[in-house]
Amino acid sequence: ARAWARELEGIAGPTLLAGPAAATAERSGPGRVELRVPPRTVRELQDRAADLGLTLNTLLQGAWGLLLGHLTGSEDVLFGTTVSGRPPQVAGVDEMVGLFVNGLPVRVRFAPGDTLAQVLTALQERQAVLLDHHHHSLSDIQKRTGFGALFDTMLVFESVPVDRPRLASALAAAEVNVTGTRAISGTHYPLTVIAEPDLRMEFQYRDGTLDRAAVEAIAARLALILDRIAADPDVPLARLDLLLDAERDLLLDRAHGTIADVPEWTVPRLVADRVAQCPEATAVTGDGVSLTYADLGARTRRLARELVARGAGPETVVGLALPRTIDLVVGMLAVLEAGAAYLPIDPAYPSARLDHILADCRCALVLTSTATAHVLPGDLDVPRLCVEDVDVTAPEPQVACPVVRPDNAAYVMYTSGSTGAPKGVTLTHRALVNGALRLADATGVVANSRTLAATSVNFDVSVFEILTTLAAGGTVEVVRDVLAIAERGGWNGGLVSAVPSVLAEVLDQLDDGALRADSVVLAGEVLPAALVRRVRRAVPGARVVNAYGQTESFYAT
């Protein structure tokens, strides 16, 4: 019991591949799909197993575990297997009559940086520790975890050798003609894979939980993983290509029909187009101050020329360390009009993170204000410009803004990074124009819409809130954060965007109907269905948009 507790320590829950059986599903015998690994691949896998000191069973278990991880989105999976239950330490065990078979869990853990060989070797090492405990009851193992059932798939490796040529010879000598054989077996699990030493496999599935097409796809993908192991077991999992031919065709060919044409514009051209069309409409508001599109255009041009005079230009980076006021929008647009890429610097970030970002990005200039300049590192050897030092009503400096092209860098945003160290991501004007135009269609932003700009400029959602609204001729309302809605007791406007967990906190503090919006856009986290239902109840008539991964979906070109 202690050995199995150590093996299963830290599991987050069961690994379940199939959904519940449909209530209307007809009960019938299990469906079957066969997979025969080509003999050449089998020989290569046997050679790989020998080189690594593995059994073919371990190799197959590792492949199945990786497939389960791929199908369930987990890097720590469980499935069941069967063992003979005849330990060699028991004298005469090979001659005892009876079914000694036991079912046990197999745990496969991995990380993107692991190689196939490392995953397989670690699996066999852990399985070897458990050899003396194969008699332990599965029900006792499951009770100890507190989860009950741990898996819903089984992988059975039938290692009993069958000499098919001699068997065929003996049958022929006896004048017995055998047209085919089939092992009749089954389990109560939705999917059971029975493999023979020559890697002939049968996938038995229960009707109502998995259909034949799904099981055929699973079998094909398992064959693909085995091919990859045979070809090169030293490939890191992050580079493991598990796309089937039909999936690759969908991505590379058929999906191309969904690509929309993007005008050869830059962000300054996009905003200038709206300034010309609706100069007197309100573009930005915040803290009781408002700017029309004409005002916004004039301030942006004036500040952009000041930035150019101080060295800003195409493919340079200007830090943007401003408080959440209308100056933040003016500053962002001015950097873009100057041809530079803006680097958002959130004044709320810890000093160590700011130090890393500024040292890594090597800004040519930092645009800041008297309210936020103090958060910048004291030893930062980069020129600074405070917005308060620029007279936006004075004549523009006699400096021409450079030509900005669609493929020039527009911003550099630092993410947390998969290793925990911040990493800069650069996007172009072409990508931002694409996002601004396409997201307007997806979220319902139109002329005269009012958008609550509540997201930190360190996140891509802020680009959507500001640029999509301005591209449509709407009004950007700058606030500290989305919790300001709760402090006001509600809000009435066109669009609100937020992280799902934060919006749930806001709704906790408001009565249903206090928040009124045409669209509610949620991004940055998985969107639970329960929250969607709650938003529909609390914000009647609102369009709910799941915009998770905006950069990947709309800013890609």
C-alpha angles and dihedrals in degrees: 000000000000092000092053092044089056092048093051098038113135100014110155096211144303123319107236120180102172128059124231116291114264113255090230096048114126114237113238140139119300118279118239135213121182128213124188115189108215113258092240091056090047090055091048091050091050089052091049091049091050092048091052096041092244136136119240087241091060091048091052092045091052092050091050091048092052090049092051089050090051093048096045100035093240134126093202115055140168133206135162131254137175128239128196095243091216106116112197090228090073110085114237093005091138091062099045116114119230145063108289095166117134130191117226138173123255118204121204119187128180146154131216092255094054119101123229089250092053092051092049095045093049090049093054092047091055093043091052090058089057098050093099091052102053091114093064114116117257091217090055091048091051093047090053091058093052092226101094107211111035102188144006101208130072130201113198120188109196102204097176104124117236118193097210097180094052091042090053090048092051092049091049091051089052089049090239116145113207112191096186146332133222129182109227109212139124146173135213090247119108092239130023124177116202114193131186125207091261087055097249101152136192120199109206114193134179118240114247096030102059129011128219095255092055093049092047089054091049091051092049092050092049089053088051092054091048089051090052092050091049092049100046125345091186094070113118113241090239088066096044109122109211099167116129117224093255091051092050089049090052093051099042102035119013096038090058088077090072095060113116125211114255119206116242090249137131126218093259089053090049093052094040089056090059093043088058094046101045110014095160097047117105110260105174134013135175140144091009095306123113135187126199119220088259091052091047092051093049095048092046093052093047094050093041092058090049089054092048090051088056096051107276116142145127114331093009121113125230118194115229111208104162136137120251098273134111087278088071091062093043091048094049093050092044092055090050093048089051086059095245129120117245122230110205112223112191109210088212093064119109114263093243091058092047090050091052095046095047094045092047098045099043099211120209090214141356121224108206143143138233088259095058107022091093092067092062116097111271092225094050105134096202128110115255132207121195115209089222088064092061116083101214090191094056122096114279116262114259091252123120118223112236123249109272118207130202093249095051115112113266104181143358114212124184116222126194089256128220090268095048093253113113114255126195119236118196125205129185133230088252090058093047093049089050091051095045093053100039096043090054088061093045096048103034098245109161138160111303092022115138118217126195106228099204104138123102112256086236089077128068091235088074090061090055094047094052108030099037091051094047092045088056095046095250133135124265113211109198116210135166094254139321091274086074085080091065092046090054092047092242145339136236118203147100109280138012123185126190147146108273095241092050093048089051088055090051092050090051088064098044136069117241108274095024089104111059121182140146092224136019113198118196123191145151097052139051108281111228117217089229091061091050090055090047093051091050089054097042097041104037116209096008122141108236114212125190102209097169109160101016095172092052094045108035109015094052116105 
